[in-house]
Phi, psi and omega in degrees: 000114177276152183108336179316147165199163200237142177210127190259137153252185149089346170211160176253188196308130164274184190293304194262049172314162194254166185267107180246350171122348209232152150279139181252154188231095178277124200263331199055205211237109187282119183236359169217158190328297182298336164255345166320310225259332166314306206285309182290345166274348196252330189301158158275301203219148177252123166275122191229066188265060164310156147223023143228146177194150183259291172184097187323119176303299206315321185261354174298305177293317193278318137007267152323325166264011162088003169247117200311163199217119164264160160193174164278162182260084174197172177046241173266356181299356166274359167264350172250345198224129174261122207270132182052028181226330167239339185190216183231153248178076172255151189334129174305122164089356187246115187291331190274330161306326158284341195264338177270347159262010167269308174322304163328318194260339174265349194281331175249136208276336174290310184274346142331308202279347194262336153273001175252349192280311183282351194280324171298304179330295197289333193276316154327290194280335200246321198247328187334167168274324177318331183258306178285337194274308203302318169321308210277275177017321217251308193305304153333275192319322182297292195319316186290311206286302172297335175292310177303333182265000000 
């Protein structure tokens, strides 16, 4: 695939950046929601190559912007990515499989459109404030009630 570029955020460019066979753009730390949303919306795929995660916010945020996620099938990542529906889960720590997942997301325009729509729909269903706030309220109310007893 021609024209592929990588955008890396969350850290500044290291002294000896890796050579990944494509231009890399180092965005550093992004602290505002608008910039993050613009970045996720501009991306074709979000790659989360984490080895340890609970519920990676970068994956949930990317999907909320309609960006499919490719990650390893380990730790909390299967809670974020519905394999084959909102992205791709590669065998843990297998970089060739991760690359295969990126290609799978991007190579078919019709599938890519379905992945984008499903990612957005799933994010709204699971992580929107309309869903999460009532869940927190129930926990807080139960804690207050148990304290009263």
